[in-house]
Coordinates of C-alpha atoms and ligand atoms in Angstrom, one line a residue:
X1 CA 39.6 -37.8 62.3
X2 CA 41.0 -34.3 63.0
X3 CA 38.2 -31.7 63.3
X4 CA 38.6 -28.8 60.9
X5 CA 38.8 -26.4 63.8
X6 CA 41.6 -28.2 65.6
X7 CA 43.4 -28.7 62.3
X8 CA 43.3 -24.9 61.9
X9 CA 44.6 -24.6 65.4
X10 CA 47.5 -27.0 64.7
X11 CA 48.4 -25.0 61.5
X12 CA 48.4 -21.7 63.4
X13 CA 50.5 -23.3 66.1
X14 CA 53.0 -24.7 63.6
X15 CA 53.1 -21.4 61.8
X16 CA 53.9 -19.4 64.9
X17 CA 56.5 -21.9 66.0
X18 CA 58.2 -21.4 62.6
X19 CA 58.2 -17.7 63.2
X20 CA 59.8 -17.8 66.6
X21 CA 63.1 -16.0 66.4
X22 CA 66.2 -17.7 67.7
X23 CA 66.6 -17.4 71.5
X24 CA 69.0 -14.6 72.3
X25 CA 72.4 -15.7 73.4
X26 CA 74.4 -14.3 76.3
X27 CA 74.7 -10.7 77.2
X28 CA 72.7 -8.4 74.9
X29 CA 73.1 -4.8 73.8
X30 CA 70.7 -2.2 75.2
X31 CA 69.0 -0.1 72.5
X32 CA 71.3 2.8 73.2
X33 CA 74.3 0.5 72.5
X34 CA 72.7 -0.8 69.3
X35 CA 72.5 2.9 68.2
X36 CA 76.1 3.4 69.3
X37 CA 77.3 0.5 67.1
X38 CA 75.6 2.2 64.1
X39 CA 77.7 5.4 64.8
X40 CA 80.9 3.5 64.0
X41 CA 83.2 6.5 63.5
X42 CA 83.0 9.6 65.6
X43 CA 85.2 12.3 67.0
X44 CA 86.4 13.7 70.3
X45 CA 87.3 17.4 70.3
X46 CA 89.8 19.0 72.6
X47 CA 89.9 22.8 72.6
X48 CA 90.5 24.7 75.9
X49 CA 93.1 27.2 77.2
X50 CA 95.5 24.2 76.9
X51 CA 95.4 24.7 73.1
X52 CA 96.7 28.2 73.6
X53 CA 99.4 27.1 75.9
X54 CA 100.5 24.4 73.4
X55 CA 100.3 21.7 76.1
X56 CA 98.6 18.3 76.5
X57 CA 97.6 18.7 80.1
X58 CA 96.9 22.2 81.4
X59 CA 98.0 22.7 85.0
X60 CA 94.8 24.6 85.8
X61 CA 96.4 27.9 86.2
X62 CA 96.0 29.4 82.7
X63 CA 94.4 32.9 82.7
X64 CA 90.9 32.5 81.3
X65 CA 91.8 35.4 79.0
X66 CA 94.2 33.1 77.1
X67 CA 91.1 31.4 75.7
X68 CA 90.8 33.7 72.8
X69 CA 90.3 32.0 69.4
X70 CA 90.7 34.4 66.6
X71 CA 88.0 32.8 64.4
X72 CA 86.1 30.0 66.1
X73 CA 83.8 28.2 63.7
X74 CA 82.0 25.1 64.9
X75 CA 80.5 24.5 61.5
X76 CA 83.9 24.3 59.9
X77 CA 84.9 21.6 62.3
X78 CA 81.6 19.7 62.0
X79 CA 81.6 19.8 58.2
X80 CA 85.2 18.5 58.1
X81 CA 84.2 15.7 60.5
X82 CA 81.2 14.9 58.4
X83 CA 83.3 14.7 55.2
X84 CA 85.4 12.3 57.1
X85 CA 82.4 10.0 57.7
X86 CA 82.2 10.8 61.4
X87 CA 78.6 10.4 62.6
X88 CA 79.0 12.0 66.0
X89 CA 81.1 14.3 68.0
X90 CA 82.1 14.2 71.7
X91 CA 83.1 17.6 73.0
X92 CA 85.5 17.9 75.9
X93 CA 83.4 20.4 77.8
X94 CA 86.0 20.4 80.6
X95 CA 89.4 18.9 80.5
X96 CA 91.8 18.2 83.3
X97 CA 92.7 21.9 83.5
X98 CA 89.2 22.6 84.8
X99 CA 88.2 25.3 82.3
X100 CA 84.4 24.9 81.6
X101 CA 83.5 25.7 78.0
X102 CA 79.9 26.6 79.0
X103 CA 78.6 29.3 81.3
X104 CA 78.4 27.1 84.3
X105 CA 77.3 28.3 87.7
X106 CA 79.6 25.8 89.4
X107 CA 82.9 27.6 88.9
X108 CA 84.3 31.0 88.0
X109 CA 86.8 29.2 85.8
X110 CA 84.7 29.2 82.7
X111 CA 84.1 30.7 79.3
X112 CA 82.3 33.8 80.5
X113 CA 85.6 35.0 82.0
X114 CA 87.3 34.8 78.6
X115 CA 87.1 37.2 75.7
X116 CA 85.3 34.6 73.6
X117 CA 82.1 36.2 72.2
X118 CA 82.6 39.1 74.6
X119 CA 82.1 36.9 77.7
X120 CA 78.7 35.8 76.4
X121 CA 79.7 32.7 74.6
X122 CA 78.8 29.0 75.1
X123 CA 81.0 26.8 73.1
X124 CA 79.2 23.6 74.1
X125 CA 76.0 25.1 72.6
X126 CA 77.8 26.2 69.4
X127 CA 79.2 22.7 68.8
X128 CA 76.0 20.9 69.8
X129 CA 74.0 23.1 67.4
X130 CA 76.4 22.7 64.5
X131 CA 76.5 18.9 65.0
X132 CA 72.8 18.6 65.0
X133 CA 72.3 20.9 62.1
X134 CA 74.5 18.6 60.0
X135 CA 73.1 15.4 61.3
X136 CA 75.9 14.3 63.7
X137 CA 75.2 13.0 67.2
X138 CA 76.5 15.0 70.1
X139 CA 78.1 13.8 73.4
X140 CA 80.2 15.3 76.2
X141 CA 83.3 14.6 78.2
X142 CA 83.6 16.4 81.5
X143 CA 86.9 15.5 83.2
X144 CA 86.5 14.4 86.8
X145 CA 90.1 15.4 87.5
X146 CA 90.1 19.1 87.9
X147 CA 93.4 20.8 88.4
X148 CA 91.9 24.2 88.9
X149 CA 89.3 23.6 91.5
X150 CA 90.3 24.5 95.1
X151 CA 87.9 21.8 96.4
X152 CA 89.4 19.0 94.3
X153 CA 89.9 16.0 96.6
X154 CA 87.2 17.0 99.1
X155 CA 83.6 15.7 99.2
X156 CA 82.5 19.3 98.2
X157 CA 84.1 18.8 94.7
X158 CA 82.0 15.7 94.0
X159 CA 78.9 17.9 94.4
X160 CA 80.4 20.4 92.0
X161 CA 81.3 17.8 89.5
X162 CA 77.9 16.2 89.6
X163 CA 76.3 19.7 89.2
X164 CA 78.5 20.2 86.1
X165 CA 77.2 16.9 84.7
X166 CA 73.7 17.9 85.5
X167 CA 74.1 21.2 83.6
X168 CA 75.5 19.4 80.6
X169 CA 72.8 16.7 80.7
X170 CA 70.0 19.2 80.9
X171 CA 70.9 22.1 78.6
X172 CA 72.2 20.6 75.4
X173 CA 69.6 18.1 74.1
X174 CA 70.0 14.4 73.8
X175 CA 73.5 13.0 74.1
X176 CA 74.8 9.8 72.5
X177 CA 77.7 9.5 74.8
X178 CA 78.8 10.5 78.3
X179 CA 82.6 10.0 78.2
X180 CA 84.6 9.5 81.4
X181 CA 88.2 8.7 81.9
X182 CA 90.3 7.4 84.7
X183 CA 93.1 10.0 84.7
X184 CA 92.9 11.6 88.1
X185 CA 94.8 12.9 91.0
X186 CA 98.2 14.4 90.9
X187 CA 99.7 17.8 91.0
X188 CA 97.7 20.9 90.0
X189 CA 96.9 24.5 90.7
X190 CA 93.9 23.7 92.9
X191 CA 92.9 27.3 93.5
X192 CA 96.5 28.4 94.1
X193 CA 97.5 25.6 96.5
X194 CA 99.8 24.3 93.8
X195 CA 100.2 20.9 95.3
X196 CA 99.8 17.2 94.7
X197 CA 96.5 15.7 95.6
X198 CA 95.8 12.0 95.7
X199 CA 92.4 10.6 95.8
X200 CA 91.3 7.0 96.0
X201 CA 89.5 6.5 92.8
X202 CA 87.8 3.3 93.9
X203 CA 85.7 5.4 96.3
X204 CA 86.1 9.1 95.7
X205 CA 83.9 9.6 92.6
X206 CA 81.2 7.1 93.5
X207 CA 80.6 6.4 89.9
X208 CA 77.8 4.0 90.6
X209 CA 75.5 6.6 92.0
X210 CA 76.5 9.3 89.6
X211 CA 75.7 7.1 86.6
X212 CA 72.6 5.6 88.1
X213 CA 71.1 8.8 89.5
X214 CA 72.3 11.4 87.0
X215 CA 73.3 9.9 83.7
X216 CA 70.7 7.2 83.4
X217 CA 67.9 9.5 84.6
X218 CA 68.7 12.6 82.7
X219 CA 70.3 11.0 79.5
X220 CA 69.0 7.5 79.2
X221 CA 70.3 7.3 75.6
X222 CA 73.8 8.3 76.5
X223 CA 76.3 5.5 76.3
X224 CA 78.6 5.7 79.3
X225 CA 82.2 5.3 78.2
X226 CA 84.9 4.6 80.7
X227 CA 87.8 2.2 80.7
X228 CA 85.6 -0.6 81.8
X229 CA 82.1 0.5 80.8
X230 CA 79.2 0.7 81.6
X231 CA 78.1 0.8 78.0
X232 CA 81.4 1.2 76.1
X233 CA 84.8 0.1 77.2
X234 CA 88.2 1.6 76.3
X235 CA 90.2 -0.4 73.8
X236 CA 93.1 -0.5 76.2
X237 CA 95.4 1.7 74.1
X238 CA 95.3 5.1 72.4
X239 CA 96.5 3.6 69.0
X240 CA 93.0 3.2 67.5
X241 CA 92.8 -0.6 67.4
X242 CA 91.6 -3.7 69.2
X243 CA 92.7 -7.3 68.9
X244 CA 91.8 -9.2 65.8
X245 CA 89.6 -11.3 68.0
X246 CA 87.6 -8.9 70.0
X247 CA 84.3 -9.8 71.8
X248 CA 81.6 -7.2 72.5
X249 CA 81.1 -8.7 75.9
X250 CA 83.2 -8.2 79.0
X251 CA 83.4 -9.3 82.6
X252 CA 85.2 -6.4 84.2
X253 CA 87.9 -7.5 86.5
X254 CA 89.5 -5.5 89.3
X255 CA 93.1 -4.8 88.8
X256 CA 95.7 -6.4 91.1
X257 CA 95.3 -5.5 94.7
X258 CA 92.0 -3.8 94.3
X259 CA 88.7 -5.4 95.0
X260 CA 86.5 -3.3 92.8
X261 CA 86.4 -2.7 89.1
X262 CA 85.9 1.1 88.7
X263 CA 87.2 3.5 86.1
X264 CA 91.0 3.8 86.2
X265 CA 91.2 0.6 88.3
X266 CA 90.2 -2.0 85.8
X267 CA 92.5 -4.7 84.7
X268 CA 93.0 -3.4 81.2
X269 CA 94.5 -6.6 79.8
X270 CA 91.1 -7.8 78.8
X271 CA 90.1 -4.6 77.1
X272 CA 91.5 -5.1 73.6
X273 CA 89.9 -8.5 73.3
X274 CA 86.9 -8.5 75.6
X275 CA 85.7 -11.6 77.3
X276 CA 84.1 -14.4 75.3
X277 CA 80.7 -15.0 77.0
X278 CA 81.4 -12.0 79.3
X279 CA 78.7 -10.9 81.8
X280 CA 77.9 -7.6 80.1
X281 CA 77.6 -6.2 76.6
X282 CA 80.4 -3.6 76.7
X283 CA 82.0 -3.2 73.2
X284 CA 85.2 -1.3 72.7
X285 CA 85.9 2.2 71.6
X286 CA 89.2 2.8 69.9
X287 CA 90.2 6.4 70.7
X288 CA 93.2 7.9 68.8
X289 CA 94.1 11.5 68.0
X290 CA 94.0 12.5 64.4
X291 CA 97.3 14.1 65.1
X292 CA 99.9 13.0 67.6
X293 CA 98.4 14.8 70.6
X294 CA 94.9 15.4 71.7
X295 CA 95.5 19.1 71.6
X296 CA 96.7 21.1 68.6
X297 CA 100.5 21.6 68.3
X298 CA 101.8 23.5 65.3
X299 CA 104.7 21.1 64.7
X300 CA 102.5 18.0 64.4
X301 CA 100.8 16.6 61.4
X302 CA 97.5 14.7 60.9
X303 CA 97.6 11.0 60.1
X304 CA 97.4 10.1 56.5
X305 CA 94.1 8.9 55.0
X306 CA 95.7 5.5 54.4
X307 CA 96.7 5.2 58.1
X308 CA 93.1 6.2 59.0
X309 CA 91.7 3.5 56.7
X310 CA 93.9 0.9 58.3
X311 CA 92.7 2.0 61.8
X312 CA 89.1 1.8 60.6
X313 CA 89.7 -1.8 59.6
X314 CA 91.3 -2.5 63.0
X315 CA 88.4 -0.9 65.0
X316 CA 85.1 -0.8 63.2
X317 CA 86.2 -3.8 61.2
X318 CA 86.6 -5.7 64.5
X319 CA 83.2 -4.9 66.0
X320 CA 84.4 -1.8 67.8
X321 CA 84.1 2.0 67.1
X322 CA 86.7 4.5 66.0
X323 CA 86.9 7.7 68.0
X324 CA 89.2 10.2 66.3
X325 CA 90.6 13.1 68.3
X326 CA 90.0 16.4 66.6
X327 CA 92.2 19.3 67.7
X328 CA 91.2 22.8 66.5
X329 CA 94.1 25.3 66.2
X330 CA 94.2 28.7 67.9
X331 CA 91.8 30.2 65.3
X332 CA 89.3 27.6 66.5
X333 CA 89.2 25.7 63.3
X334 CA 90.7 22.5 62.0
X335 CA 93.9 23.0 60.1
X336 CA 93.7 22.6 56.3
X337 CA 95.8 19.4 56.5
X338 CA 93.4 17.9 59.0
X339 CA 90.4 18.8 56.7
X340 CA 92.1 17.3 53.7
X341 CA 93.0 14.1 55.6
X342 CA 89.5 13.6 56.9
X343 CA 88.0 14.2 53.5
X344 CA 90.2 11.7 51.8
X345 CA 89.5 9.1 54.5
X346 CA 85.8 9.7 54.3
X347 CA 85.8 9.4 50.5
X348 CA 87.9 6.2 50.6
X349 CA 85.3 4.5 52.9
X350 CA 82.4 5.9 50.9
X351 CA 83.8 4.7 47.6
X352 CA 84.9 1.3 48.8
X353 CA 81.7 0.4 50.5
X354 CA 79.3 2.0 48.0
X355 CA 78.3 -1.3 46.3
X356 CA 78.2 -4.8 47.7
X357 CA 79.5 -6.7 44.7
X358 CA 77.3 -9.7 45.6
X359 CA 74.1 -7.7 46.3
X360 CA 72.4 -9.1 43.2
X361 CA 73.6 -12.7 43.6
X362 CA 71.4 -15.6 44.5
X363 CA 72.0 -17.3 47.8
X364 CA 71.4 -20.8 49.0
X365 CA 71.6 -21.8 52.6
X366 CA 71.8 -25.3 53.9
X367 CA 69.1 -24.4 56.4
X368 CA 66.6 -21.6 57.0
X369 CA 64.8 -21.4 60.3
X370 CA 61.5 -23.1 60.2
X371 CA 61.6 -22.9 56.3
X372 CA 60.4 -19.4 57.0
X373 CA 61.1 -16.8 54.4
X374 CA 61.5 -14.1 57.1
X375 CA 64.8 -15.8 58.0
X376 CA 65.9 -16.4 54.4
X377 CA 69.5 -16.2 53.4
X378 CA 68.6 -13.5 51.0
X379 CA 68.5 -11.2 54.0
X380 CA 72.3 -11.2 54.2
X381 CA 72.5 -9.4 50.8
X382 CA 69.7 -6.8 51.2
X383 CA 71.8 -4.1 52.8
X384 CA 69.5 -3.9 55.8
X385 CA 70.9 -4.4 59.3
X386 CA 67.5 -5.4 60.6
X387 CA 66.9 -8.4 58.4
X388 CA 68.9 -11.6 59.0
X389 CA 69.4 -15.2 58.0
X390 CA 68.7 -17.5 60.9
X391 CA 68.9 -21.3 61.2
X392 CA 67.1 -23.9 63.2
X393 CA 68.3 -24.4 66.7
X394 CA 70.4 -27.5 65.9
X395 CA 72.1 -25.9 62.9
X396 CA 75.0 -24.3 64.6
X397 CA 77.6 -24.5 61.8
X398 CA 75.6 -23.8 58.6
X399 CA 76.9 -22.5 55.3
X400 CA 75.5 -20.3 52.6
X401 CA 76.5 -20.3 49.0
X402 CA 76.4 -17.2 46.8
X403 CA 76.1 -17.6 43.0
X404 CA 76.7 -14.8 40.6
X405 CA 76.0 -14.5 36.9
X406 CA 79.5 -13.4 36.3
X407 CA 82.8 -13.2 38.2
X408 CA 83.6 -10.3 40.6
X409 CA 87.0 -9.2 41.9
X410 CA 87.2 -8.2 45.6
X411 CA 89.7 -7.8 48.3
X412 CA 87.4 -7.0 51.2
X413 CA 85.0 -9.2 53.1
X414 CA 82.4 -7.8 55.5
X415 CA 80.1 -9.8 57.8
X416 CA 77.6 -8.6 60.4
X417 CA 75.7 -10.5 63.1
X418 CA 72.2 -9.5 64.2
X419 CA 73.5 -8.4 67.5
X420 CA 70.2 -7.9 69.1
X421 CA 70.3 -11.7 69.6
X422 CA 73.8 -11.5 71.1
X423 CA 77.3 -12.4 69.8
X424 CA 76.8 -15.9 68.7
X425 CA 79.5 -16.9 66.2
X426 CA 82.9 -17.9 67.3
X427 CA 84.6 -18.9 64.0
X428 CA 83.8 -18.6 60.3
X429 CA 85.5 -19.2 57.0
X430 CA 85.0 -17.9 53.4
X431 CA 85.7 -20.0 50.4
X432 CA 85.6 -19.4 46.6
X433 CA 84.8 -22.0 43.9
X434 CA 88.0 -22.6 41.8
X435 CA 88.8 -25.4 39.4
X436 CA 85.7 -27.4 40.6
X437 CA 86.8 -27.2 44.2
X438 CA 86.2 -25.0 47.2
X439 CA 89.2 -23.0 48.2
X440 CA 89.4 -21.3 51.6
X441 CA 90.4 -17.7 51.3
X442 CA 89.9 -16.6 54.9
X443 CA 89.3 -17.9 58.3
X444 CA 88.2 -15.7 61.2
X445 CA 86.8 -15.5 64.7
X446 CA 84.6 -12.9 66.3
X447 CA 82.1 -11.1 64.1
X448 CA 79.6 -9.2 66.3
X449 CA 78.4 -5.8 64.9
X450 CA 80.8 -6.0 62.0
X451 CA 83.9 -7.8 60.9
X452 CA 85.8 -6.4 57.9
X453 CA 88.7 -8.4 56.4
X454 CA 91.1 -6.9 54.0
X455 CA 92.7 -9.7 51.8
X456 CA 96.4 -9.5 50.9
X457 CA 95.6 -9.8 47.2
X458 CA 92.3 -9.4 45.3
X459 CA 90.4 -12.5 44.5
X460 CA 88.2 -13.2 41.4
X461 CA 85.3 -15.6 41.7
X462 CA 81.8 -16.2 40.5
X463 CA 80.7 -18.6 43.3
X464 CA 81.6 -18.3 47.0
X465 CA 80.4 -19.5 50.3
X466 CA 80.3 -18.4 53.9
X467 CA 80.8 -21.1 56.5
X468 CA 80.1 -20.7 60.2
X469 CA 82.5 -23.2 61.7
X470 CA 82.0 -22.7 65.4
X471 CA 79.1 -21.4 67.3
X472 CA 77.4 -22.5 70.6
X473 CA 74.0 -21.8 69.1
X474 CA 72.2 -21.4 65.8
X475 CA 73.3 -18.3 63.8
X476 CA 71.7 -14.9 63.0
X477 CA 73.7 -13.2 60.3
X478 CA 72.4 -9.9 59.0
X479 CA 74.8 -8.9 56.3
X480 CA 77.5 -10.4 54.1
X481 CA 79.4 -8.3 51.6
X482 CA 82.3 -8.4 49.2
X483 CA 84.0 -5.1 48.2
X484 CA 87.0 -3.8 46.3
X485 CA 89.2 -1.3 48.1
X486 CA 88.9 1.8 46.0
X487 CA 92.5 2.8 46.4
Ligands
FUL501 C1 92.8 10.8 78.4 C2 93.2 12.2 78.9 O1 94.2 12.1 79.9 C3 93.8 12.8 77.7 O2 94.3 14.1 77.9 C4 92.7 12.9 76.6 O3 91.6 13.7 77.0 C5 92.1 11.5 76.3 C6 91.0 11.5 75.3 O4 91.7 10.9 77.5 O5 92.5 9.9 79.4
CA502 CA1 70.1 -7.8 56.1

């Protein structure tokens, strides 16, 4: 006979077993990366003397007095970004031309030498303040390549560069990104030398120690972006898209002839698709200018809202993020055309994803982990990223059926995995019930943070199902939604 006390013990043990969440799979996102995934769409803003020279890469010789916006307005820019659905802004605090937009102590080539706000201005602060005031996250890009600095190429410059980062990391609040790129070395002004300087970027910048000792210490929530990581990788192009199958994990590989994988030296062929079962969680950022160039040029036009929506599907809809280049004009504001394009894009997304057409449906899963309601299939319809449907360990290819009280018409499918437990699913399919049979309407691969599928033609159905068709482990799906493109 089981004694009452041991029976109670057994019950408690069984109960806690049934509550055990699935074991995490593979490389996992750090909390800062989970927050980054939620940002989805953000912007990167280029506005330096290069804007006034109508160039893309300033040589580093522009007179600081040329930086003279007639009506700079950080709020105009931030509000336009916000209307576009952007949830963060990365400011290029210093581009390759070397002009610092903040009153740095590290170089004379900075904003205090310009007429901006009578030499008392701090553009980094104005943008940071405006962003925070309107609920956008803030980040910085400080170009390592500096075509103005006389010390560029010597060990002395590395100290200067690190000090610039230190100033940016300490004076402008919490940053969501520290953006770095691999463009470096070449010709430039270099304090008047006007020559070509080549550096070995596998050794010169010593990124490991900069990121470990500065970035991680002073800005632990900042996601380090570079072409291979550490936190966020480059998509491998500047078109705003990743591969249809794109994994959030990556095993950075050195490029040919090099024995280290550092910014600018990575083998970019894996960037658009990532590495299935890669060593690190390093999801992709798709950076693309809103216009043709990163800087404002009067003859160029912004992308249409339709084009932006398409890029959204090819970036955010493939588990990556969309980073749109914003280029203020010589007034220091976004052109009306850019404002209009952003607004229409933002409205398009807002309207389309306002209601999950199956939010009120009932759902039946073949398996729910430990019969426990905290892992119920209902969790995929509740609109909350933190609740998920999980299956028992041996249910790796489960399905869930959705029943509605009346038919709905949709042309967009959206699925999210609970990424805190890793990227688990490898293949999935969606079916609708038609003439007493299941008909497959879509078959896909990677999901991760989000997978959005736009169907060629709208589908009408009252009953549908999501099938996970390939996964090395049990699944953890946090959301499933059907939507109708509002346009
Ligand atoms: C690149 C730079 O060379 C471009 O000028 C621009 O800043 C872009 C965002 O990153 O690597
Ligand atoms: Ca959920």
